[in-house]
mmCIF file of N, CA, C and O in Angstrom:
data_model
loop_
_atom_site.group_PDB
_atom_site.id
_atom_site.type_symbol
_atom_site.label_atom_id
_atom_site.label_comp_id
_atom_site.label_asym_id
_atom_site.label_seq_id
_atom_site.Cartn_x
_atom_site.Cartn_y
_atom_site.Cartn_z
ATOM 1 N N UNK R 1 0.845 -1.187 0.000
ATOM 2 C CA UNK R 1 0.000 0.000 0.000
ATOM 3 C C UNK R 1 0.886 1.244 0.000
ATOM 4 O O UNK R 1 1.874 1.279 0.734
ATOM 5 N N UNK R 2 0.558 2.295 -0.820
ATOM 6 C CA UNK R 2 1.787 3.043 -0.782
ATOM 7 C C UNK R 2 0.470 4.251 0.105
ATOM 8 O O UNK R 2 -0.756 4.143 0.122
ATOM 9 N N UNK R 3 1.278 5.219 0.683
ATOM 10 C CA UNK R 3 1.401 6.159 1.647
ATOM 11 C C UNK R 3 0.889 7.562 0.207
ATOM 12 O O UNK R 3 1.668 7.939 -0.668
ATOM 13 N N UNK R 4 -0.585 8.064 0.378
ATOM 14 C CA UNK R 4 -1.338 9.317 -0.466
ATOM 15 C C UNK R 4 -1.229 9.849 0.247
ATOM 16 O O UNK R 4 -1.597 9.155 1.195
ATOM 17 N N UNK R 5 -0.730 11.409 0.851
ATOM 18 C CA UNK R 5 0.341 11.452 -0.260
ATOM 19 C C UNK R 5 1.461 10.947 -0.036
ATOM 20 O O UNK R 5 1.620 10.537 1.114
ATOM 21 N N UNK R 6 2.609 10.792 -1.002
ATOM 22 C CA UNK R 6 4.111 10.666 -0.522
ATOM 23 C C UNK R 6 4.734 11.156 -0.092
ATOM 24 O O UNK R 6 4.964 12.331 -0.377
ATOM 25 N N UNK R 7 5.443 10.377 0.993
ATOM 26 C CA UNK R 7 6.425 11.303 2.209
ATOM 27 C C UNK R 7 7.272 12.424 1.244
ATOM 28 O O UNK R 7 7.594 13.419 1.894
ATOM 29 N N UNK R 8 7.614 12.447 0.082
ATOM 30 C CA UNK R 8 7.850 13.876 -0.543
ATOM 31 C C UNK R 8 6.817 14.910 -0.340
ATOM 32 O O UNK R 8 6.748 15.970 0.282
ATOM 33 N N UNK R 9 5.959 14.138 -1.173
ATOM 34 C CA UNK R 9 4.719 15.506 -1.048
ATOM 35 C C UNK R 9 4.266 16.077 0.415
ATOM 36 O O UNK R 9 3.926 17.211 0.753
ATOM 37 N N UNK R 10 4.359 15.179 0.961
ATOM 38 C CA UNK R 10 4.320 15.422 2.831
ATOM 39 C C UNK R 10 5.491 16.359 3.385
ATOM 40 O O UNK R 10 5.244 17.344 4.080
ATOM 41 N N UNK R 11 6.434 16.080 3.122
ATOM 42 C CA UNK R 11 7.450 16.824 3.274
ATOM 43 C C UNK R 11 7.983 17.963 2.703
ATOM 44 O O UNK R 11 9.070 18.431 3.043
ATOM 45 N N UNK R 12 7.362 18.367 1.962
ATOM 46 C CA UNK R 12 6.960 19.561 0.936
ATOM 47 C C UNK R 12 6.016 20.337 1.330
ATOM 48 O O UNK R 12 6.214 21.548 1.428
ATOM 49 N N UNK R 13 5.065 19.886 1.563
ATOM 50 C CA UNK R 13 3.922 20.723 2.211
ATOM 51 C C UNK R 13 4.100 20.731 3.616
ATOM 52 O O UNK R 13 3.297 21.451 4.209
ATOM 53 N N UNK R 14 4.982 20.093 4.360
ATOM 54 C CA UNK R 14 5.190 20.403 5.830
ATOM 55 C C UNK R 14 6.022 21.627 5.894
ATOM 56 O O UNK R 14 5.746 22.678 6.472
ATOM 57 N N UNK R 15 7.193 21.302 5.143
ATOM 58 C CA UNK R 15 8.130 22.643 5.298
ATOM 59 C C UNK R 15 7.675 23.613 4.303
ATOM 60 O O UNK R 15 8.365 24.632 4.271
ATOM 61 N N UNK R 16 6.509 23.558 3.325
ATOM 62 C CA UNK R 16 6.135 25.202 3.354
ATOM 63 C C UNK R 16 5.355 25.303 4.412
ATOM 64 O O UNK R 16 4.343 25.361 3.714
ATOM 65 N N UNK R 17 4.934 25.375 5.490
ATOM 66 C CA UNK R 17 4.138 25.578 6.291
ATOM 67 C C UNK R 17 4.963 25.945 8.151
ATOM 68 O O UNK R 17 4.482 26.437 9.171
ATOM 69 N N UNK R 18 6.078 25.506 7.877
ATOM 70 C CA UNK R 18 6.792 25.264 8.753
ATOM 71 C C UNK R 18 7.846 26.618 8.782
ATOM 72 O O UNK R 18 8.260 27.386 7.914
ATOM 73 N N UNK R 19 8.030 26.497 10.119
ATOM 74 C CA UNK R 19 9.131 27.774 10.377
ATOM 75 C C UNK R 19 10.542 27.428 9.914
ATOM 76 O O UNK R 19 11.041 26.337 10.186
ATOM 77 N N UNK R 20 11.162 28.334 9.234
ATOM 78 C CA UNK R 20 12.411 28.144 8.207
ATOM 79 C C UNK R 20 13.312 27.184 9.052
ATOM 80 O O UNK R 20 13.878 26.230 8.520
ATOM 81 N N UNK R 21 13.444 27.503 10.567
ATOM 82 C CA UNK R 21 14.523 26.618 11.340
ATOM 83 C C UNK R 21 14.388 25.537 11.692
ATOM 84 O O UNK R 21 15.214 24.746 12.149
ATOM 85 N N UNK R 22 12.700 25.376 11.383
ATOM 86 C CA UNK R 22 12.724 23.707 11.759
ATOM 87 C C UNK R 22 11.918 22.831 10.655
ATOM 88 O O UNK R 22 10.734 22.499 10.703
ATOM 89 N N UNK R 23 12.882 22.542 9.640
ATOM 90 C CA UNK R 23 12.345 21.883 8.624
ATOM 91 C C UNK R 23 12.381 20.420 8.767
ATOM 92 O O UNK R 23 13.155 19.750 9.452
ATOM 93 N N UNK R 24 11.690 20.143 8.223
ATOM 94 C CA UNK R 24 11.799 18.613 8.390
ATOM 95 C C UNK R 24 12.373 17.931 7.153
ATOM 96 O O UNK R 24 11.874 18.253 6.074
ATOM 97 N N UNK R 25 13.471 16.925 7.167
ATOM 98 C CA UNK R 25 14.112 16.415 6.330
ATOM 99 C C UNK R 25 13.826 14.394 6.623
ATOM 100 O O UNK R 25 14.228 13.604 5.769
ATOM 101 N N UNK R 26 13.306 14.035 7.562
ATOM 102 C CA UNK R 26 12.920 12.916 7.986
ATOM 103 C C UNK R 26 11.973 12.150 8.044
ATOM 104 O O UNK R 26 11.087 12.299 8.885
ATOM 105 N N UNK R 27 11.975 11.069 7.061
ATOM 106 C CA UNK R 27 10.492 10.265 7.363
ATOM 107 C C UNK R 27 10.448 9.772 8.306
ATOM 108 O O UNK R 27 9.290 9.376 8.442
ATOM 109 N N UNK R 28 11.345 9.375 9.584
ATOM 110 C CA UNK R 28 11.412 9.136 10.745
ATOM 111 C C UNK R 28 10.464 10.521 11.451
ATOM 112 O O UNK R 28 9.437 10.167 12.029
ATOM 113 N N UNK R 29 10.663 11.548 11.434
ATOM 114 C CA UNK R 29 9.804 12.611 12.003
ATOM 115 C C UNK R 29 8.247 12.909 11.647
ATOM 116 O O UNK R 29 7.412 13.653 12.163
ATOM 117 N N UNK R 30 8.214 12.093 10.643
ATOM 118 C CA UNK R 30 6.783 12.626 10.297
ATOM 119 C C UNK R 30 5.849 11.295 10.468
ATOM 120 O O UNK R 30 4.634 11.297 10.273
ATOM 121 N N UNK R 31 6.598 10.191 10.854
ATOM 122 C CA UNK R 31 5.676 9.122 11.755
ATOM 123 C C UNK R 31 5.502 9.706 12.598
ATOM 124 O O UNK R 31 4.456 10.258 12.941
ATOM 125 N N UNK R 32 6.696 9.689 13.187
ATOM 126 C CA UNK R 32 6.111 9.932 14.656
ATOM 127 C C UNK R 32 5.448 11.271 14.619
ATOM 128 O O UNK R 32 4.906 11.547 15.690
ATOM 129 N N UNK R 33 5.318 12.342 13.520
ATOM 130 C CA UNK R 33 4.076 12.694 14.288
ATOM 131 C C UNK R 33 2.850 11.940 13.944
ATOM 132 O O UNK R 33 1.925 11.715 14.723
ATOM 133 N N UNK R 34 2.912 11.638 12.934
ATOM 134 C CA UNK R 34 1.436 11.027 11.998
ATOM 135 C C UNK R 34 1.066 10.278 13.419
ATOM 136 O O UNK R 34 0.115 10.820 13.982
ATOM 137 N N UNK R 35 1.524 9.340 13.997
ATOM 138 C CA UNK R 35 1.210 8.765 14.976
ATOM 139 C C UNK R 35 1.008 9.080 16.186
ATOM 140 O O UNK R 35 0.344 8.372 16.943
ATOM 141 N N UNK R 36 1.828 10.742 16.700
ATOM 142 C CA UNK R 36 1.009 10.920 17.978
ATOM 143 C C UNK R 36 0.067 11.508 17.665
ATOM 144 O O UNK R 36 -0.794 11.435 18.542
ATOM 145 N N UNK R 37 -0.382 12.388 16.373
ATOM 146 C CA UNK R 37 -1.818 13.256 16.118
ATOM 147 C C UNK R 37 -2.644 11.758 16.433
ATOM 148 O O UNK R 37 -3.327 11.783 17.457
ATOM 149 N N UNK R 38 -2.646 10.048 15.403
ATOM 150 C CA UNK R 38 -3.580 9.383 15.311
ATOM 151 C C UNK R 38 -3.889 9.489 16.828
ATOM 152 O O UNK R 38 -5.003 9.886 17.169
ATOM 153 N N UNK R 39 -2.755 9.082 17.957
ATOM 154 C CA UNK R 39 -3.195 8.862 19.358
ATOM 155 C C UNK R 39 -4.158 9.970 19.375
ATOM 156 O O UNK R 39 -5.313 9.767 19.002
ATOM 157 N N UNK R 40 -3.788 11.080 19.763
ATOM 158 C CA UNK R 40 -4.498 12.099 19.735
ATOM 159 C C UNK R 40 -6.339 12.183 19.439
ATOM 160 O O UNK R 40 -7.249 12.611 20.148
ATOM 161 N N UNK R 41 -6.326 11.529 17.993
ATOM 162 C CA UNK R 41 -7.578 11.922 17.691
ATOM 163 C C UNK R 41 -8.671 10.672 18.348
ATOM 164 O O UNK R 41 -9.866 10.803 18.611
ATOM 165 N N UNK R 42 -7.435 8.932 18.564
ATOM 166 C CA UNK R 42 -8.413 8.192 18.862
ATOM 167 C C UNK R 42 -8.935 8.860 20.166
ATOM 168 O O UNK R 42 -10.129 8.731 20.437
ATOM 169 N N UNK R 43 -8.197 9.495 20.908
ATOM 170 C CA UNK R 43 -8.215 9.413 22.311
ATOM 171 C C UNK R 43 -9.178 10.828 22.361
ATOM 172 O O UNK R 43 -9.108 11.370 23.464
ATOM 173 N N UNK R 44 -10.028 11.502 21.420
ATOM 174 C CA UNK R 44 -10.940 12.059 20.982
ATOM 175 C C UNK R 44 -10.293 13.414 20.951
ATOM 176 O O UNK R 44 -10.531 13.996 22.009
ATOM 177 N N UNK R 45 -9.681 14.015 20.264
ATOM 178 C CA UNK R 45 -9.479 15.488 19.667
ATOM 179 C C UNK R 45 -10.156 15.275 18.706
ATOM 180 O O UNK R 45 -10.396 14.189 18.179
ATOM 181 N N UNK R 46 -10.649 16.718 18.300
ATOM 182 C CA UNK R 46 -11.287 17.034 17.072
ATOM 183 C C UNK R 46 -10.746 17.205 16.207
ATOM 184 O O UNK R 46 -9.986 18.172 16.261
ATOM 185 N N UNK R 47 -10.793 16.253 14.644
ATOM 186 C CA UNK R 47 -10.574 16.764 13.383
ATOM 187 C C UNK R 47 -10.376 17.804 13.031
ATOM 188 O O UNK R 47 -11.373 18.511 12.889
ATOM 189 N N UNK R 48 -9.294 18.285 12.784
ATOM 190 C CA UNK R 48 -9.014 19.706 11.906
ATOM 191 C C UNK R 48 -9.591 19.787 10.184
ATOM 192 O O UNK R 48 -9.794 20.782 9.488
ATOM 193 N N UNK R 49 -9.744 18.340 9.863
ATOM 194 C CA UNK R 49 -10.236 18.230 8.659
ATOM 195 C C UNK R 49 -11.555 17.179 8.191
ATOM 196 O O UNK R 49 -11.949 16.373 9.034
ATOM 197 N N UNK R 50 -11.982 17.205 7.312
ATOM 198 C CA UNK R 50 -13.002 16.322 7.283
ATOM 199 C C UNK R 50 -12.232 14.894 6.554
ATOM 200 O O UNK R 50 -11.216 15.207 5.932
ATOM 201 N N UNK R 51 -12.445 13.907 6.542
ATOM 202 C CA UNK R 51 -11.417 12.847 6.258
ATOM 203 C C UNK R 51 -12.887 11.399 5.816
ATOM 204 O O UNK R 51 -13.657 10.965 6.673
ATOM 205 N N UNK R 52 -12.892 11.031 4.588
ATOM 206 C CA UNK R 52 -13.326 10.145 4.180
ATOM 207 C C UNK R 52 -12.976 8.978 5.130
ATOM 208 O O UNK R 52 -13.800 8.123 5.454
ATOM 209 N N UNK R 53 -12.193 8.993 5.389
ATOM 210 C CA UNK R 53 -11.832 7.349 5.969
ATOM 211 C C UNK R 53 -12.052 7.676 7.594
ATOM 212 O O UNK R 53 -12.197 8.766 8.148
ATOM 213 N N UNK R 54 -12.027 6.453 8.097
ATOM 214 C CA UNK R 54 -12.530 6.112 9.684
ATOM 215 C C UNK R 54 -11.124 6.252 10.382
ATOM 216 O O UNK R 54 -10.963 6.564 11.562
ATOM 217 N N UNK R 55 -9.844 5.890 9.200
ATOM 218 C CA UNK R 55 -8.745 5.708 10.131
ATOM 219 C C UNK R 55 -8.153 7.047 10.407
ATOM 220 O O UNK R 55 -7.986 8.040 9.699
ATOM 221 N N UNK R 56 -7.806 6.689 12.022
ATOM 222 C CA UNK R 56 -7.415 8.081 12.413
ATOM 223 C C UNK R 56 -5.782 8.220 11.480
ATOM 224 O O UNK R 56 -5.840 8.905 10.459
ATOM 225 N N UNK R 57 -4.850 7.793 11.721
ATOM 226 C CA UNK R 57 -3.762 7.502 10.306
ATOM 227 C C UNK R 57 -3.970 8.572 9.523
ATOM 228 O O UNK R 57 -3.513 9.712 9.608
ATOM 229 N N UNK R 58 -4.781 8.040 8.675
ATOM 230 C CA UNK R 58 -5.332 9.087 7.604
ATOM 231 C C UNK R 58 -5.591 10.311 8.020
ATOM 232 O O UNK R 58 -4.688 11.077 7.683
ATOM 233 N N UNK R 59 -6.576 10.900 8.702
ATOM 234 C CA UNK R 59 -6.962 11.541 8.970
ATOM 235 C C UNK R 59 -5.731 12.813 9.270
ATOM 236 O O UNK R 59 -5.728 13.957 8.817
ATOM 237 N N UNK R 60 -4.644 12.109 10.261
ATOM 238 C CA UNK R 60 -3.728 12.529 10.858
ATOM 239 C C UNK R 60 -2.900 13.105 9.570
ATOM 240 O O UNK R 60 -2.418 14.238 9.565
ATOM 241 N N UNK R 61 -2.794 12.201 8.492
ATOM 242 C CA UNK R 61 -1.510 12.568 7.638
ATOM 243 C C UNK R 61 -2.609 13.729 6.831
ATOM 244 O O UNK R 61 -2.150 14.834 6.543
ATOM 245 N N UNK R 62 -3.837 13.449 6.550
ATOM 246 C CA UNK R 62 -4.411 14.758 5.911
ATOM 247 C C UNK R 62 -4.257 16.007 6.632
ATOM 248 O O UNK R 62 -4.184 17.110 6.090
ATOM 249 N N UNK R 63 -4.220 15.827 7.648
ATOM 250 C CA UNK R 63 -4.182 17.308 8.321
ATOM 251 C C UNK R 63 -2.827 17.549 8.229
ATOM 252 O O UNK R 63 -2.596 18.745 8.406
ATOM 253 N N UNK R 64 -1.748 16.830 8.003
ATOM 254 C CA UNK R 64 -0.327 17.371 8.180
ATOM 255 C C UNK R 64 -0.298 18.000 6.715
ATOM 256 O O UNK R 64 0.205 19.119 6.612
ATOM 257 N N UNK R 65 -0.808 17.358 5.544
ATOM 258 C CA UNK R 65 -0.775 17.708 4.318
ATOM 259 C C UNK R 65 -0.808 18.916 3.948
ATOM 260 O O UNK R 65 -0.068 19.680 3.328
ATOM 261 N N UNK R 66 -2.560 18.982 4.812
ATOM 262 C CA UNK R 66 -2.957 20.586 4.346
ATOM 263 C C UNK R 66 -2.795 21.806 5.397
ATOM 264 O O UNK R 66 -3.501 22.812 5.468
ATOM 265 N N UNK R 67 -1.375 21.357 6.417
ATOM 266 C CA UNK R 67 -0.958 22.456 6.971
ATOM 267 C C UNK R 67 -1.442 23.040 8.190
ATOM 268 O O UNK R 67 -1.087 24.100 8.706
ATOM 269 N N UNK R 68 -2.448 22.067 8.653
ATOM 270 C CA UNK R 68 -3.356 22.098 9.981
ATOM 271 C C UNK R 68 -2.591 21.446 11.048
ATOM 272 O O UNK R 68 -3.111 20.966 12.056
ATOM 273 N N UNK R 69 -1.344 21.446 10.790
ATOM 274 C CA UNK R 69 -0.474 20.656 12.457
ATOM 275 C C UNK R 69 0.691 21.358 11.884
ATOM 276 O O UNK R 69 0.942 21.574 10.698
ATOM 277 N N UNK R 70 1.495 21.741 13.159
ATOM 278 C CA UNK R 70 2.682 22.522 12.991
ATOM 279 C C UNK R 70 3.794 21.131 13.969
ATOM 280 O O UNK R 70 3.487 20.884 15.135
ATOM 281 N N UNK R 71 4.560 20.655 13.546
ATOM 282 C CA UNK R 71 5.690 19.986 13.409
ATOM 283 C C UNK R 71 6.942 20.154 14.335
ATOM 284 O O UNK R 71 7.828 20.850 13.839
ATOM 285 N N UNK R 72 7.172 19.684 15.502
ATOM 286 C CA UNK R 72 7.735 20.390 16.030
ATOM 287 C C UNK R 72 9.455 19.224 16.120
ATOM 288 O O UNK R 72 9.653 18.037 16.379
ATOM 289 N N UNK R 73 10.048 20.004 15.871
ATOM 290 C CA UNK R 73 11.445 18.719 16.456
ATOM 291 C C UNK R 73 12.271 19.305 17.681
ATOM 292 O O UNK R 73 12.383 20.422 18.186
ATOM 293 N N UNK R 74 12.841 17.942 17.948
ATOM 294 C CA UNK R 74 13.609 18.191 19.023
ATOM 295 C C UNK R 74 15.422 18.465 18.158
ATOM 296 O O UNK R 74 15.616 18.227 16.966
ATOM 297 N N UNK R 75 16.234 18.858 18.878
ATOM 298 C CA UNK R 75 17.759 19.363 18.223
ATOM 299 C C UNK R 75 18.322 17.643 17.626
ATOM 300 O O UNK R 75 18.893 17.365 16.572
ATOM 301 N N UNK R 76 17.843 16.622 18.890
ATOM 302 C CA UNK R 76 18.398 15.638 18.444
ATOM 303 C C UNK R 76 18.041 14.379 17.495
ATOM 304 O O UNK R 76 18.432 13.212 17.453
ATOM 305 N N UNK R 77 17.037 15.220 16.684
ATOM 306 C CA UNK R 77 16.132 13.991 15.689
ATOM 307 C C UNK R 77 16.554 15.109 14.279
ATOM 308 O O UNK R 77 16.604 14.532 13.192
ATOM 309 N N UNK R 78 16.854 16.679 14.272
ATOM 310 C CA UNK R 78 17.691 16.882 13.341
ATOM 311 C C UNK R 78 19.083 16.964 12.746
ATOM 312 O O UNK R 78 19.503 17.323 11.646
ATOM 313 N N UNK R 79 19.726 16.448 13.993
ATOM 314 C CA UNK R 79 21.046 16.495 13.874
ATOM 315 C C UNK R 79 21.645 14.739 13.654
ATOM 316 O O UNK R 79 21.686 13.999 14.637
ATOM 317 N N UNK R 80 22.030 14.292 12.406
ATOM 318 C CA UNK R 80 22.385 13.202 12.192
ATOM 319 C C UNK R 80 23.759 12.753 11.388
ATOM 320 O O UNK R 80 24.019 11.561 11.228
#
């Protein structure tokens, strides 16, 4: 199953959205957020977006897409 969109296109639309100093260059970083937003939403936050699918996953990576979650890193997940 491949990943709509692709961690390029994800990563493209994260760092235009993102503050110049903390870009994201890592598909390691953008699980883990994709995955603490999913915690997040099972554990009932509200959708920032409307999302066809049931899975929170999805849901999670749509909102990173369209710029509705701001990305935060720590010094030692950009420095490699």
């Amino acid at each position: 199953m491949m990943l709509n969109p692709s961690y390029t296109e994800l990563t493209d639309s994260l760092n235009k959205h993102q503050n110049v100093d903390n870009k994201i260059t890592s598909r390691y970083s953008i699980v883990l957020a994709a995955a603490k937003r999913a915690r997040q939403l099972i554990d009932g936050a509200e959708a920032a977006v409307f999302s066809n699918s049931d899975k929170a996953v999805s849901t999670a990576v749509k909102e990173m897409h369209e710029g509705h979650l701001d990305v935060r890193l720590n010094n030692t997940e950009q420095s490699v």
